[in-house]
Every structure is written in C-alpha cells, then in structure tokens.
PDB file of C-alpha atoms and ligand atoms in Angstrom:
ATOM      1  CA  ALA A   1      46.390  29.217  71.547  1.00 36.00           C
ATOM      2  CA  LYS A   2      46.061  26.660  68.795  1.00 39.00           C
ATOM      3  CA  GLU A   3      49.801  26.873  68.208  1.00 45.00           C
ATOM      4  CA  LEU A   4      50.507  26.316  71.888  1.00 46.00           C
ATOM      5  CA  GLY A   5      48.196  23.336  72.074  1.00 45.00           C
ATOM      6  CA  ARG A   6      49.713  21.660  69.088  1.00 48.00           C
ATOM      7  CA  ASN A   7      53.180  21.770  70.541  1.00 50.00           C
ATOM      8  CA  ASN A   8      52.234  20.910  74.065  1.00 49.00           C
ATOM      9  CA  ILE A   9      52.972  17.225  74.598  1.00 48.00           C
ATOM     10  CA  GLN A  10      50.796  17.220  77.748  1.00 49.00           C
ATOM     11  CA  VAL A  11      47.759  17.582  75.522  1.00 47.00           C
ATOM     12  CA  PHE A  12      48.506  14.269  73.893  1.00 45.00           C
ATOM     13  CA  THR A  13      49.510  12.160  76.893  1.00 50.00           C
ATOM     14  CA  GLU A  14      45.905  11.064  77.411  1.00 52.00           C
ATOM     15  CA  GLU A  15      45.692   9.302  74.112  1.00 54.00           C
ATOM     16  CA  MET A  16      48.141   6.608  73.137  1.00 57.00           C
ATOM     17  CA  ALA A  17      47.531   6.753  69.414  1.00 59.00           C
ATOM     18  CA  ALA A  18      47.905  10.489  69.253  1.00 61.00           C
ATOM     19  CA  ARG A  19      51.054  10.219  71.313  1.00 59.00           C
ATOM     20  CA  ALA A  20      52.619   7.650  69.032  1.00 62.00           C
ATOM     21  CA  HIS A  21      51.797   9.877  66.105  1.00 62.00           C
ATOM     22  CA  GLU A  22      53.378  12.883  67.797  1.00 61.00           C
ATOM     23  CA  LYS A  23      56.569  10.929  68.415  1.00 63.00           C
ATOM     24  CA  LEU A  24      56.751   9.704  64.849  1.00 62.00           C
ATOM     25  CA  GLN A  25      56.261  13.230  63.673  1.00 67.00           C
ATOM     26  CA  SER A  26      59.076  14.605  65.792  1.00 84.00           C
ATOM     27  CA  GLN A  27      61.382  11.851  64.596  1.00 87.00           C
ATOM     28  CA  GLU A  28      60.538  12.840  61.056  1.00 90.00           C
ATOM     29  CA  GLU A  29      61.000  16.470  62.048  1.00 91.00           C
ATOM     30  CA  LEU A  30      64.445  15.703  63.462  1.00 92.00           C
ATOM     31  CA  ARG A  31      65.435  13.961  60.255  1.00 93.00           C
ATOM     32  CA  GLU A  32      64.240  16.934  58.235  1.00 94.00           C
ATOM     33  CA  ALA A  33      66.000  19.338  60.567  1.00 94.00           C
ATOM     34  CA  LEU A  34      69.259  17.636  59.708  1.00 93.00           C
ATOM     35  CA  ALA A  35      68.532  17.672  55.986  1.00 94.00           C
ATOM     36  CA  ARG A  36      67.450  21.322  56.063  1.00 95.00           C
ATOM     37  CA  GLU A  37      70.461  22.287  58.174  1.00 94.00           C
ATOM     38  CA  GLU A  38      68.404  23.684  61.018  1.00 96.00           C
ATOM     39  CA  PHE A  39      70.988  22.695  63.610  1.00 97.00           C
ATOM     40  CA  LEU A  40      73.632  25.072  64.843  1.00 97.00           C
ATOM     41  CA  LEU A  41      76.316  25.205  67.488  1.00 98.00           C
ATOM     42  CA  HIS A  42      76.786  27.586  70.333  1.00 98.00           C
ATOM     43  CA  PHE A  43      80.164  27.849  72.028  1.00 98.00           C
ATOM     44  CA  GLN A  44      80.740  28.265  75.748  1.00 98.00           C
ATOM     45  CA  PRO A  45      84.186  29.444  76.828  1.00 98.00           C
ATOM     46  CA  GLN A  46      86.238  27.508  79.330  1.00 98.00           C
ATOM     47  CA  MET A  47      88.582  29.675  81.348  1.00 98.00           C
ATOM     48  CA  SER A  48      91.865  28.831  83.013  1.00 97.00           C
ATOM     49  CA  LEU A  49      91.888  29.959  86.654  1.00 97.00           C
ATOM     50  CA  GLU A  50      95.653  30.178  86.466  1.00 96.00           C
ATOM     51  CA  THR A  51      95.905  32.579  83.519  1.00 95.00           C
ATOM     52  CA  GLY A  52      92.392  34.023  83.419  1.00 95.00           C
ATOM     53  CA  ARG A  53      92.232  33.233  79.712  1.00 95.00           C
ATOM     54  CA  ILE A  54      89.906  31.294  77.485  1.00 97.00           C
ATOM     55  CA  PHE A  55      91.651  28.070  76.523  1.00 97.00           C
ATOM     56  CA  ALA A  56      88.740  26.086  75.116  1.00 98.00           C
ATOM     57  CA  ALA A  57      85.157  26.201  73.941  1.00 98.00           C
ATOM     58  CA  GLU A  58      82.491  23.559  74.443  1.00 98.00           C
ATOM     59  CA  ALA A  59      80.332  23.130  71.340  1.00 98.00           C
ATOM     60  CA  LEU A  60      76.672  22.871  72.355  1.00 98.00           C
ATOM     61  CA  LEU A  61      73.996  21.828  69.920  1.00 98.00           C
ATOM     62  CA  ARG A  62      70.914  23.962  69.204  1.00 97.00           C
ATOM     63  CA  TRP A  63      67.970  23.454  66.893  1.00 95.00           C
ATOM     64  CA  GLN A  64      66.822  26.583  65.105  1.00 94.00           C
ATOM     65  CA  HIS A  65      63.224  25.539  64.503  1.00 91.00           C
ATOM     66  CA  PRO A  66      61.429  27.562  61.805  1.00 89.00           C
ATOM     67  CA  VAL A  67      58.331  28.007  64.015  1.00 89.00           C
ATOM     68  CA  ARG A  68      59.344  27.302  67.585  1.00 89.00           C
ATOM     69  CA  GLY A  69      62.633  29.175  67.603  1.00 92.00           C
ATOM     70  CA  ILE A  70      65.755  27.866  69.310  1.00 93.00           C
ATOM     71  CA  ILE A  71      65.228  24.472  70.935  1.00 93.00           C
ATOM     72  CA  SER A  72      67.633  23.205  73.590  1.00 94.00           C
ATOM     73  CA  PRO A  73      69.333  19.830  73.191  1.00 95.00           C
ATOM     74  CA  ALA A  74      67.657  18.463  76.321  1.00 93.00           C
ATOM     75  CA  ALA A  75      64.380  18.591  74.374  1.00 92.00           C
ATOM     76  CA  PHE A  76      65.502  16.465  71.428  1.00 94.00           C
ATOM     77  CA  ILE A  77      68.692  14.550  72.237  1.00 94.00           C
ATOM     78  CA  PRO A  78      66.861  11.765  74.095  1.00 92.00           C
ATOM     79  CA  LEU A  79      64.697  11.141  71.012  1.00 93.00           C
ATOM     80  CA  ALA A  80      67.739  11.389  68.767  1.00 95.00           C
ATOM     81  CA  GLU A  81      69.460   8.756  70.904  1.00 93.00           C
ATOM     82  CA  GLU A  82      66.440   6.476  70.962  1.00 92.00           C
ATOM     83  CA  THR A  83      66.038   6.586  67.193  1.00 93.00           C
ATOM     84  CA  GLY A  84      69.731   6.440  66.336  1.00 94.00           C
ATOM     85  CA  LEU A  85      69.527   9.835  64.644  1.00 95.00           C
ATOM     86  CA  ILE A  86      72.147  10.979  67.131  1.00 96.00           C
ATOM     87  CA  VAL A  87      74.732   9.237  64.930  1.00 96.00           C
ATOM     88  CA  PRO A  88      74.324  11.485  61.850  1.00 96.00           C
ATOM     89  CA  ILE A  89      73.558  14.481  64.088  1.00 97.00           C
ATOM     90  CA  GLY A  90      76.689  13.791  66.126  1.00 97.00           C
ATOM     91  CA  ASP A  91      78.736  13.495  62.925  1.00 97.00           C
ATOM     92  CA  TRP A  92      77.403  16.886  61.895  1.00 97.00           C
ATOM     93  CA  VAL A  93      78.325  18.376  65.295  1.00 98.00           C
ATOM     94  CA  LEU A  94      81.853  16.983  65.148  1.00 98.00           C
ATOM     95  CA  ARG A  95      82.464  18.149  61.588  1.00 98.00           C
ATOM     96  CA  THR A  96      80.964  21.597  62.201  1.00 98.00           C
ATOM     97  CA  ALA A  97      82.898  22.144  65.434  1.00 98.00           C
ATOM     98  CA  CYS A  98      86.204  21.147  63.797  1.00 98.00           C
ATOM     99  CA  ARG A  99      85.493  23.300  60.751  1.00 98.00           C
ATOM    100  CA  GLN A 100      84.642  26.316  62.932  1.00 98.00           C
ATOM    101  CA  LEU A 101      87.795  25.956  64.988  1.00 98.00           C
ATOM    102  CA  LYS A 102      89.917  25.632  61.862  1.00 98.00           C
ATOM    103  CA  ALA A 103      88.313  28.818  60.486  1.00 97.00           C
ATOM    104  CA  TRP A 104      89.155  30.671  63.720  1.00 96.00           C
ATOM    105  CA  GLN A 105      92.732  29.410  63.566  1.00 96.00           C
ATOM    106  CA  ASP A 106      93.032  30.526  59.959  1.00 96.00           C
ATOM    107  CA  ALA A 107      91.669  33.951  60.934  1.00 94.00           C
ATOM    108  CA  GLY A 108      94.543  34.282  63.415  1.00 94.00           C
ATOM    109  CA  LEU A 109      92.527  34.012  66.629  1.00 93.00           C
ATOM    110  CA  PRO A 110      94.338  32.865  69.800  1.00 90.00           C
ATOM    111  CA  PRO A 111      94.864  29.105  70.059  1.00 89.00           C
ATOM    112  CA  LEU A 112      91.900  27.193  71.369  1.00 96.00           C
ATOM    113  CA  ILE A 113      90.640  23.685  72.005  1.00 98.00           C
ATOM    114  CA  VAL A 114      87.153  22.700  70.934  1.00 98.00           C
ATOM    115  CA  SER A 115      85.302  20.293  73.157  1.00 98.00           C
ATOM    116  CA  VAL A 116      82.578  18.096  71.648  1.00 98.00           C
ATOM    117  CA  ASN A 117      79.972  15.992  73.450  1.00 98.00           C
ATOM    118  CA  VAL A 118      79.730  12.360  72.433  1.00 98.00           C
ATOM    119  CA  SER A 119      76.692  10.166  72.963  1.00 96.00           C
ATOM    120  CA  ALA A 120      76.900   6.474  73.847  1.00 94.00           C
ATOM    121  CA  ARG A 121      75.263   5.443  70.595  1.00 94.00           C
ATOM    122  CA  GLN A 122      77.843   7.381  68.594  1.00 95.00           C
ATOM    123  CA  PHE A 123      80.779   6.124  70.622  1.00 96.00           C
ATOM    124  CA  ARG A 124      79.708   2.517  70.085  1.00 94.00           C
ATOM    125  CA  GLU A 125      79.655   2.867  66.282  1.00 94.00           C
ATOM    126  CA  ARG A 126      82.051   0.482  64.638  1.00 90.00           C
ATOM    127  CA  ASN A 127      85.439   2.075  63.930  1.00 92.00           C
ATOM    128  CA  TRP A 128      84.353   5.287  65.508  1.00 96.00           C
ATOM    129  CA  ALA A 129      87.933   6.443  66.127  1.00 97.00           C
ATOM    130  CA  ALA A 130      88.612   6.080  62.413  1.00 97.00           C
ATOM    131  CA  ARG A 131      85.583   8.247  61.664  1.00 97.00           C
ATOM    132  CA  VAL A 132      86.919  10.914  64.003  1.00 98.00           C
ATOM    133  CA  ALA A 133      90.274  10.727  62.234  1.00 98.00           C
ATOM    134  CA  ALA A 134      88.510  11.138  58.878  1.00 98.00           C
ATOM    135  CA  VAL A 135      86.699  14.273  60.084  1.00 98.00           C
ATOM    136  CA  LEU A 136      89.985  15.770  61.315  1.00 98.00           C
ATOM    137  CA  GLU A 137      91.576  15.058  57.973  1.00 98.00           C
ATOM    138  CA  GLU A 138      88.629  16.477  56.046  1.00 98.00           C
ATOM    139  CA  THR A 139      88.609  19.681  58.098  1.00 98.00           C
ATOM    140  CA  CYS A 140      92.425  19.963  58.263  1.00 98.00           C
ATOM    141  CA  LEU A 141      92.308  20.308  62.047  1.00 98.00           C
ATOM    142  CA  GLU A 142      95.171  18.956  64.131  1.00 98.00           C
ATOM    143  CA  ALA A 143      93.944  16.282  66.544  1.00 98.00           C
ATOM    144  CA  ARG A 144      95.428  17.979  69.617  1.00 98.00           C
ATOM    145  CA  TYR A 145      92.895  20.813  69.259  1.00 98.00           C
ATOM    146  CA  LEU A 146      89.970  18.441  69.662  1.00 98.00           C
ATOM    147  CA  GLU A 147      88.686  17.193  72.995  1.00 98.00           C
ATOM    148  CA  LEU A 148      85.840  14.703  73.262  1.00 98.00           C
ATOM    149  CA  GLU A 149      83.581  14.695  76.325  1.00 98.00           C
ATOM    150  CA  LEU A 150      82.482  11.233  77.390  1.00 96.00           C
ATOM    151  CA  THR A 151      80.090  10.682  80.254  1.00 92.00           C
ATOM    152  CA  GLU A 152      80.776   8.207  83.017  1.00 88.00           C
ATOM    153  CA  SER A 153      77.639   6.261  82.121  1.00 88.00           C
ATOM    154  CA  LEU A 154      78.753   5.919  78.513  1.00 91.00           C
ATOM    155  CA  ILE A 155      82.041   4.408  79.674  1.00 91.00           C
ATOM    156  CA  MET A 156      80.460   2.154  82.286  1.00 88.00           C
ATOM    157  CA  GLN A 157      78.089   0.516  79.780  1.00 89.00           C
ATOM    158  CA  ASP A 158      81.037  -1.472  78.446  1.00 91.00           C
ATOM    159  CA  VAL A 159      84.291  -0.695  80.215  1.00 90.00           C
ATOM    160  CA  PRO A 160      86.689  -2.867  78.163  1.00 92.00           C
ATOM    161  CA  GLY A 161      85.116  -1.706  74.879  1.00 94.00           C
ATOM    162  CA  ALA A 162      85.225   1.923  75.982  1.00 95.00           C
ATOM    163  CA  ILE A 163      88.855   1.653  77.033  1.00 95.00           C
ATOM    164  CA  ALA A 164      89.765   0.167  73.648  1.00 96.00           C
ATOM    165  CA  THR A 165      88.031   3.024  71.788  1.00 97.00           C
ATOM    166  CA  MET A 166      89.586   5.570  74.143  1.00 97.00           C
ATOM    167  CA  HIS A 167      93.045   4.185  73.384  1.00 97.00           C
ATOM    168  CA  ALA A 168      92.319   4.323  69.655  1.00 97.00           C
ATOM    169  CA  LEU A 169      91.311   7.985  70.030  1.00 98.00           C
ATOM    170  CA  GLU A 170      94.366   8.707  72.150  1.00 97.00           C
ATOM    171  CA  ALA A 171      96.535   7.159  69.429  1.00 97.00           C
ATOM    172  CA  ILE A 172      95.119   9.647  66.906  1.00 98.00           C
ATOM    173  CA  GLY A 173      96.083  12.456  69.281  1.00 98.00           C
ATOM    174  CA  VAL A 174      92.604  13.506  70.380  1.00 98.00           C
ATOM    175  CA  HIS A 175      92.162  14.384  74.067  1.00 98.00           C
ATOM    176  CA  LEU A 176      89.412  12.977  76.248  1.00 98.00           C
ATOM    177  CA  ALA A 177      87.467  14.360  79.185  1.00 97.00           C
ATOM    178  CA  ILE A 178      84.976  12.734  81.518  1.00 95.00           C
ATOM    179  CA  ASP A 179      81.815  14.841  81.583  1.00 95.00           C
ATOM    180  CA  ASP A 180      79.345  15.128  84.470  1.00 92.00           C
ATOM    181  CA  PHE A 181      81.936  13.555  86.747  1.00 92.00           C
ATOM    182  CA  GLY A 182      80.602  12.350  90.080  1.00 87.00           C
ATOM    183  CA  THR A 183      77.086  11.577  88.869  1.00 86.00           C
ATOM    184  CA  GLY A 184      77.781   8.132  87.415  1.00 78.00           C
ATOM    185  CA  TYR A 185      79.093   4.968  88.898  1.00 70.00           C
ATOM    186  CA  SER A 186      82.646   4.759  87.657  1.00 68.00           C
ATOM    187  CA  SER A 187      84.763   3.222  90.340  1.00 68.00           C
ATOM    188  CA  LEU A 188      87.882   5.067  91.285  1.00 72.00           C
ATOM    189  CA  SER A 189      89.978   2.060  90.326  1.00 72.00           C
ATOM    190  CA  ALA A 190      88.460   2.100  86.823  1.00 75.00           C
ATOM    191  CA  LEU A 191      89.250   5.796  86.496  1.00 84.00           C
ATOM    192  CA  LYS A 192      92.939   4.980  86.769  1.00 84.00           C
ATOM    193  CA  ARG A 193      92.720   2.904  83.588  1.00 88.00           C
ATOM    194  CA  PHE A 194      91.007   5.538  81.437  1.00 92.00           C
ATOM    195  CA  PRO A 195      93.315   7.511  79.150  1.00 94.00           C
ATOM    196  CA  VAL A 196      91.675  10.854  79.914  1.00 96.00           C
ATOM    197  CA  ARG A 197      93.144  14.285  80.367  1.00 96.00           C
ATOM    198  CA  ARG A 198      90.390  16.103  82.193  1.00 97.00           C
ATOM    199  CA  LEU A 199      87.532  15.599  84.633  1.00 96.00           C
ATOM    200  CA  LYS A 200      84.518  17.894  84.453  1.00 96.00           C
ATOM    201  CA  ILE A 201      82.882  18.247  87.850  1.00 96.00           C
ATOM    202  CA  ASP A 202      79.141  18.049  87.330  1.00 95.00           C
ATOM    203  CA  ARG A 203      77.127  21.220  87.759  1.00 97.00           C
ATOM    204  CA  SER A 204      74.968  19.611  90.457  1.00 96.00           C
ATOM    205  CA  PHE A 205      77.930  19.716  92.883  1.00 97.00           C
ATOM    206  CA  VAL A 206      78.773  23.314  92.053  1.00 98.00           C
ATOM    207  CA  THR A 207      75.311  24.920  92.168  1.00 98.00           C
ATOM    208  CA  ASP A 208      74.937  24.961  95.969  1.00 97.00           C
ATOM    209  CA  ILE A 209      78.461  26.123  96.784  1.00 98.00           C
ATOM    210  CA  PRO A 210      79.020  27.770  99.263  1.00 97.00           C
ATOM    211  CA  ARG A 211      75.694  26.955 100.968  1.00 97.00           C
ATOM    212  CA  ASP A 212      76.023  23.171 100.957  1.00 97.00           C
ATOM    213  CA  ALA A 213      78.933  21.786 102.994  1.00 97.00           C
ATOM    214  CA  ASP A 214      78.533  18.290 101.481  1.00 96.00           C
ATOM    215  CA  ASP A 215      78.815  19.614  97.943  1.00 97.00           C
ATOM    216  CA  MET A 216      81.909  21.573  98.913  1.00 97.00           C
ATOM    217  CA  ALA A 217      83.457  18.447 100.405  1.00 96.00           C
ATOM    218  CA  ILE A 218      82.652  16.402  97.287  1.00 94.00           C
ATOM    219  CA  THR A 219      83.979  19.091  94.962  1.00 96.00           C
ATOM    220  CA  SER A 220      87.271  19.495  96.786  1.00 96.00           C
ATOM    221  CA  ALA A 221      87.623  15.703  97.012  1.00 94.00           C
ATOM    222  CA  ILE A 222      87.199  15.392  93.228  1.00 94.00           C
ATOM    223  CA  ILE A 223      89.779  18.138  92.727  1.00 96.00           C
ATOM    224  CA  SER A 224      92.376  16.444  94.919  1.00 95.00           C
ATOM    225  CA  LEU A 225      91.635  13.082  93.322  1.00 93.00           C
ATOM    226  CA  ALA A 226      92.215  14.597  89.892  1.00 94.00           C
ATOM    227  CA  GLN A 227      95.439  16.196  91.060  1.00 95.00           C
ATOM    228  CA  LYS A 228      96.726  12.924  92.501  1.00 93.00           C
ATOM    229  CA  LEU A 229      95.922  11.103  89.265  1.00 92.00           C
ATOM    230  CA  GLY A 230      97.624  13.818  87.222  1.00 94.00           C
ATOM    231  CA  LEU A 231      94.390  14.922  85.535  1.00 95.00           C
ATOM    232  CA  ARG A 232      93.209  18.425  84.877  1.00 97.00           C
ATOM    233  CA  VAL A 233      89.909  19.385  86.449  1.00 97.00           C
ATOM    234  CA  ILE A 234      87.248  21.824  85.330  1.00 98.00           C
ATOM    235  CA  ALA A 235      84.093  22.828  87.201  1.00 98.00           C
ATOM    236  CA  GLU A 236      80.958  23.391  85.140  1.00 97.00           C
ATOM    237  CA  GLY A 237      77.901  25.480  85.949  1.00 98.00           C
ATOM    238  CA  VAL A 238      79.948  28.126  87.778  1.00 98.00           C
ATOM    239  CA  GLU A 239      77.654  31.096  88.287  1.00 98.00           C
ATOM    240  CA  THR A 240      78.945  33.142  91.216  1.00 98.00           C
ATOM    241  CA  GLU A 241      82.049  34.883  92.477  1.00 98.00           C
ATOM    242  CA  ALA A 242      81.875  32.857  95.703  1.00 98.00           C
ATOM    243  CA  GLN A 243      82.025  29.647  93.668  1.00 98.00           C
ATOM    244  CA  VAL A 244      85.033  30.909  91.734  1.00 98.00           C
ATOM    245  CA  GLU A 245      86.812  31.770  94.992  1.00 98.00           C
ATOM    246  CA  PHE A 246      86.099  28.374  96.503  1.00 98.00           C
ATOM    247  CA  LEU A 247      87.241  26.551  93.364  1.00 98.00           C
ATOM    248  CA  GLN A 248      90.402  28.618  93.111  1.00 98.00           C
ATOM    249  CA  LYS A 249      91.207  27.969  96.760  1.00 98.00           C
ATOM    250  CA  SER A 250      90.589  24.245  96.255  1.00 98.00           C
ATOM    251  CA  GLY A 251      93.052  24.068  93.388  1.00 98.00           C
ATOM    252  CA  CYS A 252      90.598  23.672  90.517  1.00 98.00           C
ATOM    253  CA  ASP A 253      92.317  24.312  87.177  1.00 98.00           C
ATOM    254  CA  GLU A 254      89.493  25.680  85.055  1.00 98.00           C
ATOM    255  CA  ILE A 255      85.918  26.923  85.090  1.00 98.00           C
ATOM    256  CA  GLN A 256      82.961  27.033  82.737  1.00 98.00           C
ATOM    257  CA  GLY A 257      79.628  28.700  83.446  1.00 98.00           C
ATOM    258  CA  TYR A 258      77.399  31.735  83.312  1.00 98.00           C
ATOM    259  CA  PHE A 259      79.706  33.594  85.717  1.00 97.00           C
ATOM    260  CA  PHE A 260      82.116  33.979  82.855  1.00 96.00           C
ATOM    261  CA  SER A 261      79.849  33.526  79.831  1.00 97.00           C
ATOM    262  CA  GLN A 262      76.766  31.771  78.512  1.00 97.00           C
ATOM    263  CA  PRO A 263      77.114  29.594  75.424  1.00 98.00           C
ATOM    264  CA  LEU A 264      77.391  32.026  72.497  1.00 98.00           C
ATOM    265  CA  PRO A 265      76.677  31.961  68.771  1.00 97.00           C
ATOM    266  CA  GLY A 266      79.905  31.582  66.797  1.00 97.00           C
ATOM    267  CA  GLU A 267      80.135  35.257  65.809  1.00 97.00           C
ATOM    268  CA  ASP A 268      79.750  36.412  69.424  1.00 97.00           C
ATOM    269  CA  PHE A 269      82.278  33.888  70.644  1.00 97.00           C
ATOM    270  CA  GLU A 270      84.693  35.157  68.043  1.00 96.00           C
ATOM    271  CA  VAL A 271      84.265  38.739  69.291  1.00 95.00           C
ATOM    272  CA  LEU A 272      84.862  37.626  72.882  1.00 95.00           C
ATOM    273  CA  LEU A 273      87.942  35.654  71.897  1.00 93.00           C
ATOM    274  CA  SER A 274      89.493  38.407  69.821  1.00 90.00           C
ATOM    275  CA  SER A 275      88.883  40.990  72.555  1.00 88.00           C
ATOM    276  CA  GLU A 276      91.059  39.040  75.020  1.00 83.00           C
ATOM    277  CA  ARG A 277      94.316  40.737  75.810  1.00 63.00           C
ATOM    278  CA  ARG A 278      97.148  38.804  74.257  1.00 60.00           C
TER     279      ARG A 278
HETATM  280  P1  LIG B   1      76.446  19.220  79.279  1.00 97.21           P
HETATM  281  O1  LIG B   1      77.405  18.539  78.367  1.00 97.21           O
HETATM  282  O2  LIG B   1      76.611  18.965  80.750  1.00 97.21           O
HETATM  283  O3  LIG B   1      76.570  20.771  78.946  1.00 97.21           O
HETATM  284  C1  LIG B   1      76.487  21.795  79.897  1.00 97.21           C
HETATM  285  C2  LIG B   1      75.105  22.382  79.954  1.00 97.21           C
HETATM  286  O4  LIG B   1      75.034  23.294  81.032  1.00 97.21           O
HETATM  287  C3  LIG B   1      74.743  23.189  78.712  1.00 97.21           C
HETATM  288  O5  LIG B   1      73.341  23.049  78.501  1.00 97.21           O
HETATM  289  C4  LIG B   1      75.074  24.611  79.141  1.00 97.21           C
HETATM  290  O6  LIG B   1      74.369  25.592  78.414  1.00 97.21           O
HETATM  291  C5  LIG B   1      74.640  24.572  80.575  1.00 97.21           C
HETATM  292  N1  LIG B   1      75.331  25.564  81.393  1.00 97.21           N
HETATM  293  C6  LIG B   1      76.568  26.062  81.196  1.00 97.21           C
HETATM  294  N2  LIG B   1      76.907  26.923  82.185  1.00 97.21           N
HETATM  295  C7  LIG B   1      75.860  26.966  83.034  1.00 97.21           C
HETATM  296  C8  LIG B   1      75.603  27.677  84.266  1.00 97.21           C
HETATM  297  O7  LIG B   1      76.424  28.442  84.761  1.00 97.21           O
HETATM  298  N3  LIG B   1      74.408  27.449  84.861  1.00 97.21           N
HETATM  299  C9  LIG B   1      73.476  26.624  84.334  1.00 97.21           C
HETATM  300  N4  LIG B   1      72.324  26.488  84.976  1.00 97.21           N
HETATM  301  N5  LIG B   1      73.679  25.932  83.185  1.00 97.21           N
HETATM  302  C10 LIG B   1      74.868  26.086  82.543  1.00 97.21           C
HETATM  303  P2  LIG B   1      72.751  22.762  77.059  1.00 97.21           P
HETATM  304  O8  LIG B   1      73.530  23.502  76.033  1.00 97.21           O
HETATM  305  O9  LIG B   1      71.277  22.971  77.158  1.00 97.21           O
HETATM  306  O10 LIG B   1      73.068  21.225  76.859  1.00 97.21           O
HETATM  307  C11 LIG B   1      72.447  20.264  77.661  1.00 97.21           C
HETATM  308  C12 LIG B   1      73.042  18.909  77.442  1.00 97.21           C
HETATM  309  O11 LIG B   1      72.760  18.432  76.119  1.00 97.21           O
HETATM  310  C13 LIG B   1      74.560  18.888  77.540  1.00 97.21           C
HETATM  311  O12 LIG B   1      74.929  18.840  78.887  1.00 97.21           O
HETATM  312  C14 LIG B   1      74.874  17.617  76.796  1.00 97.21           C
HETATM  313  O13 LIG B   1      74.684  16.497  77.621  1.00 97.21           O
HETATM  314  C15 LIG B   1      73.819  17.603  75.723  1.00 97.21           C
HETATM  315  N6  LIG B   1      74.405  18.088  74.460  1.00 97.21           N
HETATM  316  C16 LIG B   1      74.591  19.357  74.029  1.00 97.21           C
HETATM  317  N7  LIG B   1      75.153  19.373  72.802  1.00 97.21           N
HETATM  318  C17 LIG B   1      75.342  18.083  72.458  1.00 97.21           C
HETATM  319  C18 LIG B   1      75.893  17.415  71.312  1.00 97.21           C
HETATM  320  O14 LIG B   1      76.370  18.025  70.342  1.00 97.21           O
HETATM  321  N8  LIG B   1      75.882  16.047  71.320  1.00 97.21           N
HETATM  322  C19 LIG B   1      75.414  15.318  72.373  1.00 97.21           C
HETATM  323  N9  LIG B   1      75.447  13.984  72.315  1.00 97.21           N
HETATM  324  N10 LIG B   1      74.900  15.910  73.466  1.00 97.21           N
HETATM  325  C20 LIG B   1      74.865  17.268  73.512  1.00 97.21           C
HETATM  326 CA1  LIG B   2      79.512  18.461  78.097  1.00 97.21          CA
HETATM  327 CA1  LIG B   3      78.422  18.309  81.781  1.00 97.21          CA
HETATM  328 CA1  LIG B   4      73.144  19.802  97.192  1.00 97.21          CA
END
C-alpha cells in the first residue's frame, strides 16, 4: 500500500510543494532512465491490404522501470517534452530504431521500413535534418528505409519552418508521414504543399467503425483525399474484421492495429517477420 501511495500522483495534488517535488523527481528519474538505458522500443507491424504482408514497423517507446515495470509513453512523453528531455530521448529512439532495422537487414529478414515518431521540440532543433543524416550514416542505414511520423499540430506550429525542414529531410531521402491525421487543423490547401508520402488516419475515426456513420464518412473522405493527392494512406487502431473490410472496400492502402498485432518486443517482432511466407 505504501508503494501504491508513493506512486499515485493523486495523493500529492492537494499540496503544491509536494507536487513540485514529485515533478522534479520524475524529471530527474527520466534523466537517469536515459543514462541507465531503461528505455526500449516495441515494434508494431504495418500491413499492406494489397499484399497482406508486413511492409513496415512503427517504433514505440517504452520505459522499463526497475520498480514499476513497463511504463507507456503517454505517461512520460508530456514531461519529456516540457523539460526538453525529449530531444536526447528522441535521438536515442531514432538511433536505436535505425540500428535495429539495420541488424534485421543484415540477418536477411524481408525488407522493411521503420517508422519513428518525432516530437515538435525535436523537429524544431537547429539543423535537425543534418542530425538525422548523421544517425543514418552512423548506423549504415539507407535513408529510404526510414519514415518519420510528424503530427499535424507539429507542422501547424510553424508551417513555413516545417516545410523547410521537411524538404531538407526529403532531400536526404527520408520519407515522411502525417500522424493522427484528421485531429489537427491543417488546412487541405496546406496539405498540398507538404512533401509527405503517407497519411495516418487517427485511431479516433477508426474505433467506432462500423457503428458510427459519421466516422465512416470521415474515414472514406480522408482515403479519397489521399488518393487524389497521390498519397498513401494507413489506418491506425484497427481492431476488428469489420473495420478491415470497410477500409479495404474504401480503398485504404494499409492497416496497423491490434487486429493484426500489438506492438511487440524486438525479438517477437523478428519471429513474426521471419515467419511470413516469402
Ligand atoms: P501514436 O503515434 O498515435 O501511436 C499509436 C498508439 O496506438 C500506440 O500507443 C499503440 O500501441 C496504440 N495502438 C496501436 N494499435 C492499437 C489498437 O488497435 N487499439 C488501440 N486501442 N491502441 C492501439 P503507445 O505505444 O502507448 O504510444 C502512445 C503515443 O506516444 C504515440 O501515439 C506517440 O504519440 C507517442 N510516442 C510513442 N513512442 C514515441 C517516441 O519514440 N517519440 C515520441 N515523440 N512520441 C512517441
Ligand atoms: Ca505514430
Ligand atoms: Ca497516431
Ligand atoms: Ca465517434
């Protein structure tokens, strides 16, 4: 019970001083987590609806806490962003994802793209594209195997700046995707100017398919928009057969979600990948 109380933030919300202390502590904890290499990546397969094969994996950050076990990114990424720690953490994620993919390639596994989430703070770092290029060089991974997921809100914070960085990344040969598409405020006219390859339809539109007619209308509208703009489109959070059928019928290119697989530790992902029929 003592253990529970200590980690329950609710307990501290009453008292400002205690709360500030708690926050400071977690920031310190996050810093130590990085130093002690307590972070790890899980990989969630992305499947082509056309071929039925895994073509990519999204790298998702986890914190293997010595006492609390595996902690999800939702619980610490906001703090990491607030404190700027997301920059070194994000560097670690990028380097680790590229290194893992290169190791799979060297082991002769089927070709794959690795998709990495980028936070606004990271993306705004000076010369960020050059840092990405340096990581690719260091890990000996060809740029075309890396995809970076940018959210609409990240792009909308500074559209001209974002477009410039996106072009610099495109010039290196890295591919870009817009994550959580449909939840932000990017105008359709702005979308036309972004050098992106893929839209990821946010899970919130997929969850209630086929119950919610509005969500179905929005989803199929995003798919036809993507098609007209020559972009690939992937639906995330796909959990049911009915959703797969609807997406297939609507012309969606790819799916990601529990229906096919949860995010997996590297070793498990490797087993899944090597068990695919060639
Ligand atoms: P996201 O980029 O939208 O990632 C998809 C999230 O949906 C993941 O949660 C994934 O586990 C979950 N998910 C996948 N399929 C399903 C499904 O069928 N049903 C449901 N209910 N959920 C599904 P996760 O791994 O907890 O990550 C949460 C968020 O944390 C991510 O959302 C992303 O915004 C952020 N994140 C994760 N890793 C990183 C990272 O390395 N860097 C940054 N900046 N953010 C990250
Ligand atoms: Ca993502
Ligand atoms: Ca997403
Ligand atoms: Ca709904």
